[in-house]
Amino acid sequence: MSAPGKTEPTEIIARARTGDTQAWGDLYREFAPAIFRFCRRAMPTREDAEDATMEIFMKLRDKLNQFDQSRSFSAWLYKIAANHCWDMLRRRKARHDKDTDDIDDVPLESPEPNQLEKLIEERTSEEVRKALDTLGMRARMALVMRYYSDMSYDEIADALGVRRQFVGVVLLRARHELRQALGENTAIAVGGNR
Amino acid sequence: MSEAEMNEKNRANDAHPDEMALLLYVERQLDREAAQGVSVHTQTCTRCLTLLRALDRESRLLTRSMLEQDEPLPARLAEFHAQVKRNMQWIWGVIFGLAVLGVYALYTGYIEPWQLQLEQAGFGSGNLLSLVVFQGAFWKGWQSMFSLFEVLAVMTMAGFGLFAFRRYLRRGSAMAVLFASLSLLLVVSTPASATEFRKGDTVTIKKGDVIHGDLFVTGEHVRIEGEVDGDVYAFASQLDVSGHINGDLIGFVQTERISGVVDGNLRTASNNVTITGSIERSVLTWNQTFNLDSSGKIGRSLTAGGQTLTVDGKVGRDFLCFSESTIISGLIGGSVRGRGKDLSILSGAEIDGKTVFEGQKEPSVSADAKLASPPEFTKIQHKTRERGGVYYVWRVIWTGAFVLFGLVLAGLMPKFAMETVDSAGHLGASFGLGVLVFFGVFIASIIACITIVGMFVGLSSLMLWLVMLFAAGIAVGGIVGQWIMGRSEEFWPFFLRIVVGVAAVRVITSLPFIGGWAGFIVALWGMGAISLALYRRLQPSLAPNIPPVPMPPVSAPLPPNTTVGGI
């Protein structure tokens, strides 16, 4: 996994680990936009995303010496971000949120391929982002981890606390939720039996 | 179904792979054998190939949508602020300290004097809120339902809160809570006893007629000659009560004459009130002219405000008055405490308690009057014309409290705060709406409060109105600050503009002569801005018309980790 559009700033990371504040600032400026966007996609409000971004970098600074330099820094950073955002969302869920756990056992209907193609063709990025905002927190988190930060199924399973074999199901259900949200404002129906 | 089961299934039969298998194939999560099966199948099955491509395009649409840089990094995050954030913790200590100071000022300046005066007038009570709301100010049944109404009041406020912040909540749950609380409110607030409504130009409850339950009556001329076995709520031009009311009489009447008997309390806002009959409990009245005739009797205390108050009859306990002119020639069973221009105690007057008067002239006391002790007089000082250092120190403290109030509001609702300040920039709309809200909501809240059914809504609206009134100066301060320093959408610069603006507004509203009017204008302006922002927020938002991101044709190369149709 690599950060979207990022190369590994190995030297900056090494200097930041030694306490070089200039290097830390460079590292922050390098990765903060991508992490903020990650949080913006994962969290329900902009304010939450801003808070989460700041807290993730505070965690990162505390944990930077634990980073194994033989591995991908951005993958490690996204793992921290995903864990942090998921923790925040779970804490919030405990208070007042709902999730889609209760519908996990509902069988999914496969979409009609041509209608699905039509839906995808007609939807804009903006509409997709708006639809994402309406999803349950686990569905949205799974999609963000997979399609924004390109995390592996193992990493997603680890972050969400589910079995690796269950990740595909989570992603598929998330896609169905998303299609439903995208289709709500149109006459396009993507359900159907095969 | 898990991926392992999926793989097993695809090995076991050669039927159409389902969507799960196709997704895992696109995601390169199938094992080699299962992937081979899907690949072979999609070479001959157009339907599955179409679905496979659709899933892949969906993946790319998702990635594209998420990676698109639709908003810049907020300036707050431009640099790492962990150190600053920690250093800023002290400000919460300051906020807490100043907030406590503000509350103390509010209590000592406004609440405590009123509380003391009301207690001295026989309204003995531990706190003002319970006095006004729960201890029979409007409805004698409050006392027994104290706990229930407390809970319901909180639930109602919570419902409004959820509604206001519904954008941050799951819509379904917020609406469920809101409707549940409103439903409960409607169910519980239904009056237990029968209530009769009478309306007409002239409404007469004839002698011999008995109304069982409360009576709501409106009309040009209302006469109650018979008996009402409950409370009476009257809205009329003229009200004559010569009959018997077993409960309270609550009236908004131009001219009110009571020659009969009211077993409960009298609460009234009228132009003229004349009592020649008997009120068994207390009287709370606000009017131009109040006259307790020599034959009139009030069993407990009398609290009256108005232009001219004449007490010729008998008051069982204390008399508290706020009037231009007060004349006492009857019997007061307790003390007299008054504030106004002048107080005359005529011959025939008898006051069993202390007489304390704060006014412009020393009270005129007849030699024949019987007083328990000589009157205590305090001349009213026109403090507004003699503003000393203490006054300005308190203005600074209050300004600090307003700024902190603004900080809390802006911190809790940064986006709404900015929208409110932007709304304040629309002067015409803000003023227009401000006039409507300032008068309309206040009057509607009061009317709702005096009717049992609308008590919760009335109190909630009144609370909201008060919060808006206090926040009005902050909203206006925000726009004034922006005019002075320019616009900024970042939090701390935005807050700095509020500070500067609030300070400027406070300076203007502190000026002699014009300060009061300036404050009134600020209240209208600010309340209008808040209302406008609320109104806009409640409108459904339209998505900007952003052109679609062009999708590559189906034949375009796929990302390296995907394969379609075995190619």
CSV table of N, CA and C in Angstrom, one decimal, chain A residues 4 24-25 28-29 32-33 36-37 40-41 45-47 49-51 53-55 57-58 61-62 96-98 109-114 116-117 120-121 123-126 128-130 132-137 140 143-144 146-148 150 153 163-169 171-172 175-176 178-179 193-194, chain B residues 1-4 16-20 22-24 26-29 41 45 47-48 50-51 53-83 85-86 167-170 173 414-415 541-544 546-549 551 554 561:
chain,number,residue,atom,x,y,z
A,4,PRO,N,-1.7,7.9,-1.6
A,4,PRO,CA,-2.1,8.3,-2.9
A,4,PRO,C,-1.2,9.5,-3.4
A,24,TRP,N,10.2,17.4,11.0
A,24,TRP,CA,8.9,17.1,11.5
A,24,TRP,C,7.9,18.0,10.7
A,25,GLY,N,8.2,19.3,10.7
A,25,GLY,CA,7.3,20.2,10.0
A,25,GLY,C,7.1,19.8,8.5
A,28,TYR,N,5.0,16.8,8.3
A,28,TYR,CA,3.6,17.1,8.5
A,28,TYR,C,3.0,17.7,7.2
A,29,ARG,N,3.7,18.7,6.7
A,29,ARG,CA,3.2,19.4,5.5
A,29,ARG,C,3.0,18.4,4.3
A,32,ALA,N,-0.1,15.9,5.7
A,32,ALA,CA,-1.3,16.4,6.3
A,32,ALA,C,-2.5,16.5,5.3
A,33,PRO,N,-2.3,17.0,4.1
A,33,PRO,CA,-3.4,17.1,3.2
A,33,PRO,C,-4.0,15.8,2.9
A,36,PHE,N,-5.8,14.6,6.0
A,36,PHE,CA,-7.1,15.3,6.2
A,36,PHE,C,-8.2,14.8,5.3
A,37,ARG,N,-7.8,14.6,4.0
A,37,ARG,CA,-8.8,14.1,3.0
A,37,ARG,C,-9.3,12.7,3.4
A,40,ARG,N,-11.6,13.4,6.1
A,40,ARG,CA,-12.8,14.0,5.6
A,40,ARG,C,-13.8,13.0,5.0
A,41,ARG,N,-13.2,12.0,4.4
A,41,ARG,CA,-14.0,11.0,3.8
A,41,ARG,C,-14.6,10.1,4.8
A,45,THR,N,-18.3,14.9,9.8
A,45,THR,CA,-18.3,16.4,9.6
A,45,THR,C,-16.8,16.9,9.4
A,46,ARG,N,-16.7,18.1,8.8
A,46,ARG,CA,-15.4,18.7,8.6
A,46,ARG,C,-14.7,18.9,9.9
A,47,GLU,N,-15.5,19.4,10.9
A,47,GLU,CA,-14.8,19.6,12.2
A,47,GLU,C,-14.2,18.4,12.8
A,49,ALA,N,-13.2,15.9,11.1
A,49,ALA,CA,-12.0,15.5,10.2
A,49,ALA,C,-10.8,16.4,10.7
A,50,GLU,N,-11.0,17.6,10.9
A,50,GLU,CA,-9.9,18.5,11.4
A,50,GLU,C,-9.4,18.0,12.7
A,51,ASP,N,-10.3,17.7,13.6
A,51,ASP,CA,-9.8,17.3,14.9
A,51,ASP,C,-9.0,15.9,14.8
A,53,THR,N,-7.5,14.8,12.2
A,53,THR,CA,-6.2,15.0,11.5
A,53,THR,C,-5.1,15.4,12.6
A,54,MET,N,-5.5,16.4,13.4
A,54,MET,CA,-4.6,16.9,14.4
A,54,MET,C,-4.2,15.8,15.4
A,55,GLU,N,-5.2,15.0,15.8
A,55,GLU,CA,-4.9,14.0,16.8
A,55,GLU,C,-4.0,12.9,16.2
A,57,PHE,N,-1.8,13.2,13.9
A,57,PHE,CA,-0.4,13.6,13.9
A,57,PHE,C,0.3,13.7,15.2
A,58,MET,N,-0.6,14.0,16.2
A,58,MET,CA,0.0,14.0,17.6
A,58,MET,C,0.4,12.5,18.0
A,61,ARG,N,3.6,11.6,16.1
A,61,ARG,CA,4.8,12.2,16.7
A,61,ARG,C,5.2,11.3,17.9
A,62,ASP,N,4.2,10.9,18.6
A,62,ASP,CA,4.6,10.0,19.8
A,62,ASP,C,5.1,8.7,19.4
A,96,HIS,N,-24.6,7.5,20.2
A,96,HIS,CA,-25.9,7.8,19.6
A,96,HIS,C,-26.0,7.3,18.1
A,97,ASP,N,-25.0,6.7,17.6
A,97,ASP,CA,-25.0,6.4,16.2
A,97,ASP,C,-25.7,5.0,15.9
A,98,LYS,N,-26.0,4.8,14.7
A,98,LYS,CA,-26.5,3.5,14.3
A,98,LYS,C,-25.5,2.9,13.3
A,109,GLU,N,-29.1,-8.7,-3.2
A,109,GLU,CA,-29.5,-9.1,-4.6
A,109,GLU,C,-28.5,-8.6,-5.5
A,110,SER,N,-28.1,-9.4,-6.5
A,110,SER,CA,-27.1,-8.9,-7.4
A,110,SER,C,-27.7,-7.9,-8.3
A,111,PRO,N,-27.0,-6.9,-8.7
A,111,PRO,CA,-27.6,-5.8,-9.6
A,111,PRO,C,-27.7,-6.3,-11.0
A,112,GLU,N,-28.6,-5.6,-11.7
A,112,GLU,CA,-28.7,-5.8,-13.1
A,112,GLU,C,-27.6,-5.1,-13.8
A,113,PRO,N,-26.7,-5.8,-14.5
A,113,PRO,CA,-25.4,-5.2,-15.0
A,113,PRO,C,-25.6,-3.9,-15.7
A,114,ASN,N,-26.5,-3.9,-16.7
A,114,ASN,CA,-26.6,-2.7,-17.5
A,114,ASN,C,-27.1,-1.5,-16.7
A,116,LEU,N,-26.6,-1.1,-13.5
A,116,LEU,CA,-25.4,-0.7,-12.7
A,116,LEU,C,-24.5,0.2,-13.5
A,117,GLU,N,-24.2,-0.2,-14.7
A,117,GLU,CA,-23.3,0.6,-15.6
A,117,GLU,C,-23.9,2.0,-15.8
A,120,ILE,N,-23.5,4.1,-12.7
A,120,ILE,CA,-22.1,4.6,-12.5
A,120,ILE,C,-21.7,5.7,-13.5
A,121,GLU,N,-22.2,5.5,-14.8
A,121,GLU,CA,-21.9,6.5,-15.8
A,121,GLU,C,-22.5,7.9,-15.5
A,123,ARG,N,-23.4,9.1,-12.5
A,123,ARG,CA,-23.1,9.8,-11.2
A,123,ARG,C,-21.7,10.5,-11.3
A,124,THR,N,-21.7,11.7,-10.6
A,124,THR,CA,-20.5,12.4,-10.6
A,124,THR,C,-19.7,12.1,-9.3
A,125,SER,N,-18.5,12.6,-9.2
A,125,SER,CA,-17.7,12.4,-8.0
A,125,SER,C,-18.3,13.1,-6.8
A,126,GLU,N,-18.8,14.3,-7.1
A,126,GLU,CA,-19.5,15.0,-6.0
A,126,GLU,C,-20.7,14.2,-5.5
A,128,VAL,N,-21.1,11.0,-5.5
A,128,VAL,CA,-20.6,9.9,-4.8
A,128,VAL,C,-20.2,10.3,-3.4
A,129,ARG,N,-19.5,11.4,-3.3
A,129,ARG,CA,-19.0,11.9,-2.0
A,129,ARG,C,-20.2,12.2,-1.1
A,130,LYS,N,-21.3,12.8,-1.7
A,130,LYS,CA,-22.5,13.0,-0.9
A,130,LYS,C,-23.1,11.7,-0.4
A,132,LEU,N,-21.6,8.9,0.0
A,132,LEU,CA,-20.8,8.3,1.0
A,132,LEU,C,-21.1,8.8,2.4
A,133,ASP,N,-21.5,10.1,2.5
A,133,ASP,CA,-21.8,10.7,3.8
A,133,ASP,C,-23.0,10.1,4.4
A,134,THR,N,-23.9,9.4,3.6
A,134,THR,CA,-25.1,8.9,4.1
A,134,THR,C,-24.9,7.4,4.6
A,135,LEU,N,-23.8,6.8,4.3
A,135,LEU,CA,-23.6,5.4,4.6
A,135,LEU,C,-23.4,5.2,6.1
A,136,GLY,N,-23.6,4.0,6.6
A,136,GLY,CA,-23.2,3.6,7.9
A,136,GLY,C,-21.7,3.7,8.1
A,137,MET,N,-21.3,3.9,9.3
A,137,MET,CA,-19.9,4.2,9.6
A,137,MET,C,-19.0,3.1,9.1
A,140,ARG,N,-18.7,3.1,5.2
A,140,ARG,CA,-18.0,4.2,4.7
A,140,ARG,C,-16.5,4.0,5.0
A,143,LEU,N,-14.9,1.4,2.7
A,143,LEU,CA,-14.7,2.0,1.4
A,143,LEU,C,-13.5,2.9,1.3
A,144,VAL,N,-13.5,3.8,2.3
A,144,VAL,CA,-12.4,4.8,2.4
A,144,VAL,C,-11.0,4.0,2.5
A,146,ARG,N,-10.3,1.1,1.6
A,146,ARG,CA,-9.9,0.3,0.4
A,146,ARG,C,-9.6,1.2,-0.8
A,147,TYR,N,-10.5,2.2,-1.0
A,147,TYR,CA,-10.4,2.9,-2.3
A,147,TYR,C,-9.8,4.3,-2.2
A,148,TYR,N,-9.6,4.7,-1.0
A,148,TYR,CA,-8.8,6.0,-0.8
A,148,TYR,C,-7.3,5.6,-0.5
A,150,ASP,N,-6.1,2.5,-0.3
A,150,ASP,CA,-5.6,1.3,-0.9
A,150,ASP,C,-5.1,0.3,0.1
A,153,TYR,N,-6.8,-6.2,2.3
A,153,TYR,CA,-7.9,-6.8,3.0
A,153,TYR,C,-7.5,-7.1,4.5
A,163,ARG,N,-13.0,-10.6,10.7
A,163,ARG,CA,-12.1,-11.6,10.1
A,163,ARG,C,-11.8,-11.2,8.7
A,164,ARG,N,-10.7,-11.6,8.2
A,164,ARG,CA,-10.2,-11.2,6.9
A,164,ARG,C,-11.2,-11.7,5.8
A,165,GLN,N,-11.8,-12.9,6.0
A,165,GLN,CA,-12.7,-13.4,5.1
A,165,GLN,C,-14.0,-12.6,5.0
A,166,PHE,N,-14.2,-11.7,6.0
A,166,PHE,CA,-15.5,-11.0,6.0
A,166,PHE,C,-15.3,-9.6,5.3
A,167,VAL,N,-14.1,-9.2,5.0
A,167,VAL,CA,-13.9,-7.9,4.4
A,167,VAL,C,-14.6,-7.7,3.1
A,168,GLY,N,-14.5,-8.8,2.3
A,168,GLY,CA,-15.2,-8.7,1.0
A,168,GLY,C,-16.7,-8.4,1.1
A,169,VAL,N,-17.3,-9.1,2.1
A,169,VAL,CA,-18.7,-9.0,2.4
A,169,VAL,C,-19.0,-7.5,2.8
A,171,LEU,N,-17.3,-4.9,2.1
A,171,LEU,CA,-17.2,-4.0,1.0
A,171,LEU,C,-18.3,-4.1,0.0
A,172,LEU,N,-18.8,-5.3,-0.2
A,172,LEU,CA,-19.9,-5.5,-1.1
A,172,LEU,C,-21.2,-4.9,-0.6
A,175,ARG,N,-21.0,-1.2,-1.0
A,175,ARG,CA,-21.3,-0.8,-2.4
A,175,ARG,C,-22.8,-0.8,-2.6
A,176,HIS,N,-23.5,-1.8,-2.1
A,176,HIS,CA,-24.9,-1.8,-2.2
A,176,HIS,C,-25.6,-0.6,-1.6
A,178,LEU,N,-24.2,2.2,-1.0
A,178,LEU,CA,-23.8,3.4,-1.8
A,178,LEU,C,-24.7,3.5,-3.1
A,179,ARG,N,-24.9,2.4,-3.7
A,179,ARG,CA,-25.8,2.4,-4.9
A,179,ARG,C,-27.2,2.8,-4.6
A,193,ASN,N,-32.6,-9.9,-9.8
A,193,ASN,CA,-32.1,-11.2,-9.6
A,193,ASN,C,-31.5,-11.8,-10.8
A,194,ARG,N,-30.5,-12.5,-10.5
A,194,ARG,CA,-29.8,-13.1,-11.7
A,194,ARG,C,-30.2,-14.6,-11.8
B,1,MET,N,-21.4,-14.8,3.0
B,1,MET,CA,-20.6,-15.9,2.5
B,1,MET,C,-19.1,-15.4,2.5
B,2,SER,N,-18.2,-16.2,3.1
B,2,SER,CA,-16.8,-15.7,3.1
B,2,SER,C,-16.1,-16.0,1.8
B,3,GLU,N,-14.9,-15.5,1.7
B,3,GLU,CA,-14.2,-15.7,0.4
B,3,GLU,C,-13.8,-17.2,0.2
B,4,ALA,N,-13.4,-17.8,1.3
B,4,ALA,CA,-13.1,-19.3,1.2
B,4,ALA,C,-14.3,-20.1,0.7
B,16,HIS,N,-23.0,-19.2,-13.2
B,16,HIS,CA,-22.6,-17.8,-13.2
B,16,HIS,C,-22.0,-17.5,-11.8
B,17,PRO,N,-20.8,-16.9,-11.8
B,17,PRO,CA,-20.3,-16.5,-10.5
B,17,PRO,C,-21.1,-15.3,-10.0
B,18,ASP,N,-21.4,-15.3,-8.7
B,18,ASP,CA,-22.2,-14.2,-8.2
B,18,ASP,C,-21.4,-12.9,-8.0
B,19,GLU,N,-22.1,-11.9,-7.6
B,19,GLU,CA,-21.4,-10.5,-7.5
B,19,GLU,C,-20.3,-10.5,-6.5
B,20,MET,N,-20.4,-11.3,-5.5
B,20,MET,CA,-19.3,-11.4,-4.5
B,20,MET,C,-18.0,-11.9,-5.2
B,22,LEU,N,-17.3,-12.0,-8.3
B,22,LEU,CA,-16.8,-11.0,-9.3
B,22,LEU,C,-16.1,-9.9,-8.6
B,23,LEU,N,-16.6,-9.4,-7.5
B,23,LEU,CA,-15.9,-8.3,-6.8
B,23,LEU,C,-14.5,-8.8,-6.3
B,24,LEU,N,-14.5,-10.0,-5.8
B,24,LEU,CA,-13.2,-10.5,-5.3
B,24,LEU,C,-12.3,-10.7,-6.4
B,26,VAL,N,-12.2,-8.8,-9.2
B,26,VAL,CA,-11.8,-7.5,-9.5
B,26,VAL,C,-10.7,-7.0,-8.5
B,27,GLU,N,-10.9,-7.4,-7.3
B,27,GLU,CA,-10.0,-7.0,-6.2
B,27,GLU,C,-8.8,-7.9,-6.1
B,28,ARG,N,-8.7,-8.9,-7.0
B,28,ARG,CA,-7.6,-9.8,-6.9
B,28,ARG,C,-7.5,-10.5,-5.6
B,29,GLN,N,-8.6,-10.9,-5.1
B,29,GLN,CA,-8.7,-11.6,-3.8
B,29,GLN,C,-9.0,-13.1,-4.0
B,41,HIS,N,-15.1,-18.0,-17.5
B,41,HIS,CA,-16.6,-17.8,-17.6
B,41,HIS,C,-16.9,-16.5,-18.3
B,45,CYS,N,-19.5,-15.3,-21.2
B,45,CYS,CA,-20.8,-14.7,-20.7
B,45,CYS,C,-20.8,-13.2,-20.7
B,47,ARG,N,-23.1,-11.1,-19.9
B,47,ARG,CA,-23.8,-10.6,-18.7
B,47,ARG,C,-22.8,-10.4,-17.6
B,48,CYS,N,-22.0,-11.5,-17.3
B,48,CYS,CA,-21.1,-11.5,-16.2
B,48,CYS,C,-19.9,-10.5,-16.5
B,50,THR,N,-20.2,-7.8,-18.3
B,50,THR,CA,-20.7,-6.5,-18.1
B,50,THR,C,-20.7,-6.1,-16.6
B,51,LEU,N,-21.1,-7.1,-15.8
B,51,LEU,CA,-21.2,-6.8,-14.4
B,51,LEU,C,-19.7,-6.6,-13.8
B,53,ARG,N,-17.1,-5.5,-15.5
B,53,ARG,CA,-16.6,-4.2,-15.9
B,53,ARG,C,-17.3,-3.1,-15.0
B,54,ALA,N,-18.6,-3.3,-14.8
B,54,ALA,CA,-19.3,-2.3,-14.0
B,54,ALA,C,-18.7,-2.2,-12.6
B,55,LEU,N,-18.4,-3.3,-12.0
B,55,LEU,CA,-17.8,-3.3,-10.7
B,55,LEU,C,-16.4,-2.6,-10.7
B,56,ASP,N,-15.7,-2.9,-11.7
B,56,ASP,CA,-14.4,-2.3,-11.8
B,56,ASP,C,-14.5,-0.8,-12.0
B,57,ARG,N,-15.5,-0.4,-12.9
B,57,ARG,CA,-15.7,1.1,-13.0
B,57,ARG,C,-16.2,1.7,-11.7
B,58,GLU,N,-16.9,1.0,-11.0
B,58,GLU,CA,-17.4,1.5,-9.7
B,58,GLU,C,-16.2,1.7,-8.8
B,59,SER,N,-15.3,0.7,-8.8
B,59,SER,CA,-14.1,0.9,-8.0
B,59,SER,C,-13.3,2.2,-8.3
B,60,ARG,N,-13.2,2.4,-9.7
B,60,ARG,CA,-12.4,3.6,-10.1
B,60,ARG,C,-13.2,4.8,-9.8
B,61,LEU,N,-14.5,4.8,-9.9
B,61,LEU,CA,-15.3,6.0,-9.6
B,61,LEU,C,-15.1,6.3,-8.1
B,62,LEU,N,-15.1,5.3,-7.3
B,62,LEU,CA,-14.9,5.5,-5.8
B,62,LEU,C,-13.6,6.1,-5.5
B,63,THR,N,-12.5,5.5,-6.1
B,63,THR,CA,-11.2,6.0,-5.9
B,63,THR,C,-11.1,7.5,-6.4
B,64,ARG,N,-11.6,7.7,-7.6
B,64,ARG,CA,-11.5,9.1,-8.2
B,64,ARG,C,-12.3,10.1,-7.3
B,65,SER,N,-13.5,9.7,-6.8
B,65,SER,CA,-14.3,10.6,-6.0
B,65,SER,C,-13.6,10.9,-4.7
B,66,MET,N,-12.9,9.9,-4.1
B,66,MET,CA,-12.3,10.1,-2.8
B,66,MET,C,-11.0,10.9,-3.0
B,67,LEU,N,-10.3,10.7,-4.0
B,67,LEU,CA,-9.0,11.3,-4.2
B,67,LEU,C,-9.1,12.8,-4.6
B,68,GLU,N,-10.2,13.1,-5.2
B,68,GLU,CA,-10.4,14.4,-5.8
B,68,GLU,C,-10.2,15.5,-4.7
B,69,GLN,N,-9.4,16.5,-5.0
B,69,GLN,CA,-9.2,17.5,-4.0
B,69,GLN,C,-10.2,18.5,-4.0
B,70,ASP,N,-11.3,18.3,-3.3
B,70,ASP,CA,-12.5,19.2,-3.4
B,70,ASP,C,-12.4,20.3,-2.4
B,71,GLU,N,-11.6,20.2,-1.4
B,71,GLU,CA,-11.5,21.3,-0.5
B,71,GLU,C,-10.0,21.4,0.0
B,72,PRO,N,-9.5,22.6,0.2
B,72,PRO,CA,-8.1,22.7,0.6
B,72,PRO,C,-8.0,22.3,2.1
B,73,LEU,N,-6.7,22.1,2.4
B,73,LEU,CA,-6.4,21.9,3.8
B,73,LEU,C,-6.8,23.1,4.6
B,74,PRO,N,-7.6,23.0,5.7
B,74,PRO,CA,-7.9,24.2,6.5
B,74,PRO,C,-6.7,24.9,7.0
B,75,ALA,N,-6.7,26.2,7.1
B,75,ALA,CA,-5.6,26.9,7.6
B,75,ALA,C,-5.2,26.5,9.0
B,76,ARG,N,-6.2,26.1,9.8
B,76,ARG,CA,-6.0,25.6,11.1
B,76,ARG,C,-5.0,24.4,11.1
B,77,LEU,N,-5.0,23.7,10.0
B,77,LEU,CA,-4.1,22.5,9.9
B,77,LEU,C,-2.9,22.8,9.1
B,78,ALA,N,-2.7,24.0,8.7
B,78,ALA,CA,-1.5,24.3,7.8
B,78,ALA,C,-0.2,24.0,8.5
B,79,GLU,N,-0.2,24.2,9.8
B,79,GLU,CA,1.0,23.9,10.5
B,79,GLU,C,0.6,23.0,11.7
B,80,PHE,N,1.6,22.3,12.2
B,80,PHE,CA,1.3,21.4,13.4
B,80,PHE,C,1.2,22.3,14.6
B,81,HIS,N,0.0,22.2,15.3
B,81,HIS,CA,-0.2,23.1,16.4
B,81,HIS,C,-0.3,22.4,17.8
B,82,ALA,N,0.3,21.2,17.9
B,82,ALA,CA,0.1,20.5,19.2
B,82,ALA,C,0.6,21.3,20.3
B,83,GLN,N,1.7,22.0,20.2
B,83,GLN,CA,2.3,22.8,21.3
B,83,GLN,C,1.4,24.0,21.6
B,85,LYS,N,-1.7,24.2,21.0
B,85,LYS,CA,-3.0,23.7,21.5
B,85,LYS,C,-2.9,23.5,23.0
B,86,ARG,N,-1.7,22.9,23.4
B,86,ARG,CA,-1.5,22.7,24.8
B,86,ARG,C,-1.4,24.0,25.6
B,167,ARG,N,-28.0,18.0,11.5
B,167,ARG,CA,-27.0,17.7,10.5
B,167,ARG,C,-25.9,16.9,11.0
B,168,TYR,N,-25.7,16.9,12.3
B,168,TYR,CA,-24.6,16.2,12.9
B,168,TYR,C,-25.1,14.8,13.3
B,169,LEU,N,-26.3,14.5,13.2
B,169,LEU,CA,-26.9,13.3,13.7
B,169,LEU,C,-27.5,12.5,12.6
B,170,ARG,N,-27.7,11.3,12.8
B,170,ARG,CA,-28.4,10.5,11.9
B,170,ARG,C,-29.8,11.0,11.8
B,173,SER,N,-32.7,9.0,13.6
B,173,SER,CA,-32.7,9.0,15.1
B,173,SER,C,-33.1,10.3,15.6
B,414,PRO,N,-19.0,26.5,14.8
B,414,PRO,CA,-18.2,27.5,14.0
B,414,PRO,C,-18.9,27.9,12.7
B,415,LYS,N,-19.5,26.8,12.0
B,415,LYS,CA,-20.0,27.1,10.7
B,415,LYS,C,-21.3,28.0,10.8
B,541,SER,N,-30.6,22.2,1.1
B,541,SER,CA,-29.5,22.7,0.3
B,541,SER,C,-29.4,22.0,-1.0
B,542,LEU,N,-29.1,22.7,-2.0
B,542,LEU,CA,-28.9,22.2,-3.4
B,542,LEU,C,-27.5,21.9,-3.7
B,543,ALA,N,-27.2,20.8,-4.3
B,543,ALA,CA,-25.8,20.4,-4.6
B,543,ALA,C,-25.4,21.3,-5.7
B,544,PRO,N,-24.1,21.8,-5.6
B,544,PRO,CA,-23.6,22.6,-6.7
B,544,PRO,C,-23.5,21.8,-8.0
B,546,ILE,N,-21.7,20.5,-10.3
B,546,ILE,CA,-20.4,20.2,-10.7
B,546,ILE,C,-20.4,19.2,-11.9
B,547,PRO,N,-19.7,19.5,-12.9
B,547,PRO,CA,-19.7,18.6,-14.1
B,547,PRO,C,-19.1,17.3,-13.7
B,548,PRO,N,-19.6,16.2,-14.3
B,548,PRO,CA,-19.2,14.9,-14.0
B,548,PRO,C,-17.7,14.7,-14.4
B,549,VAL,N,-17.0,13.9,-13.6
B,549,VAL,CA,-15.6,13.6,-13.9
B,549,VAL,C,-15.7,12.6,-15.1
B,551,MET,N,-15.2,9.7,-17.3
B,551,MET,CA,-14.8,8.3,-17.1
B,551,MET,C,-14.1,7.8,-18.3
B,554,VAL,N,-14.6,1.9,-21.4
B,554,VAL,CA,-14.5,0.6,-20.9
B,554,VAL,C,-13.2,-0.1,-21.4
B,561,ASN,N,-3.9,-3.8,-10.5
B,561,ASN,CA,-4.3,-4.9,-9.7
B,561,ASN,C,-5.6,-5.5,-10.1
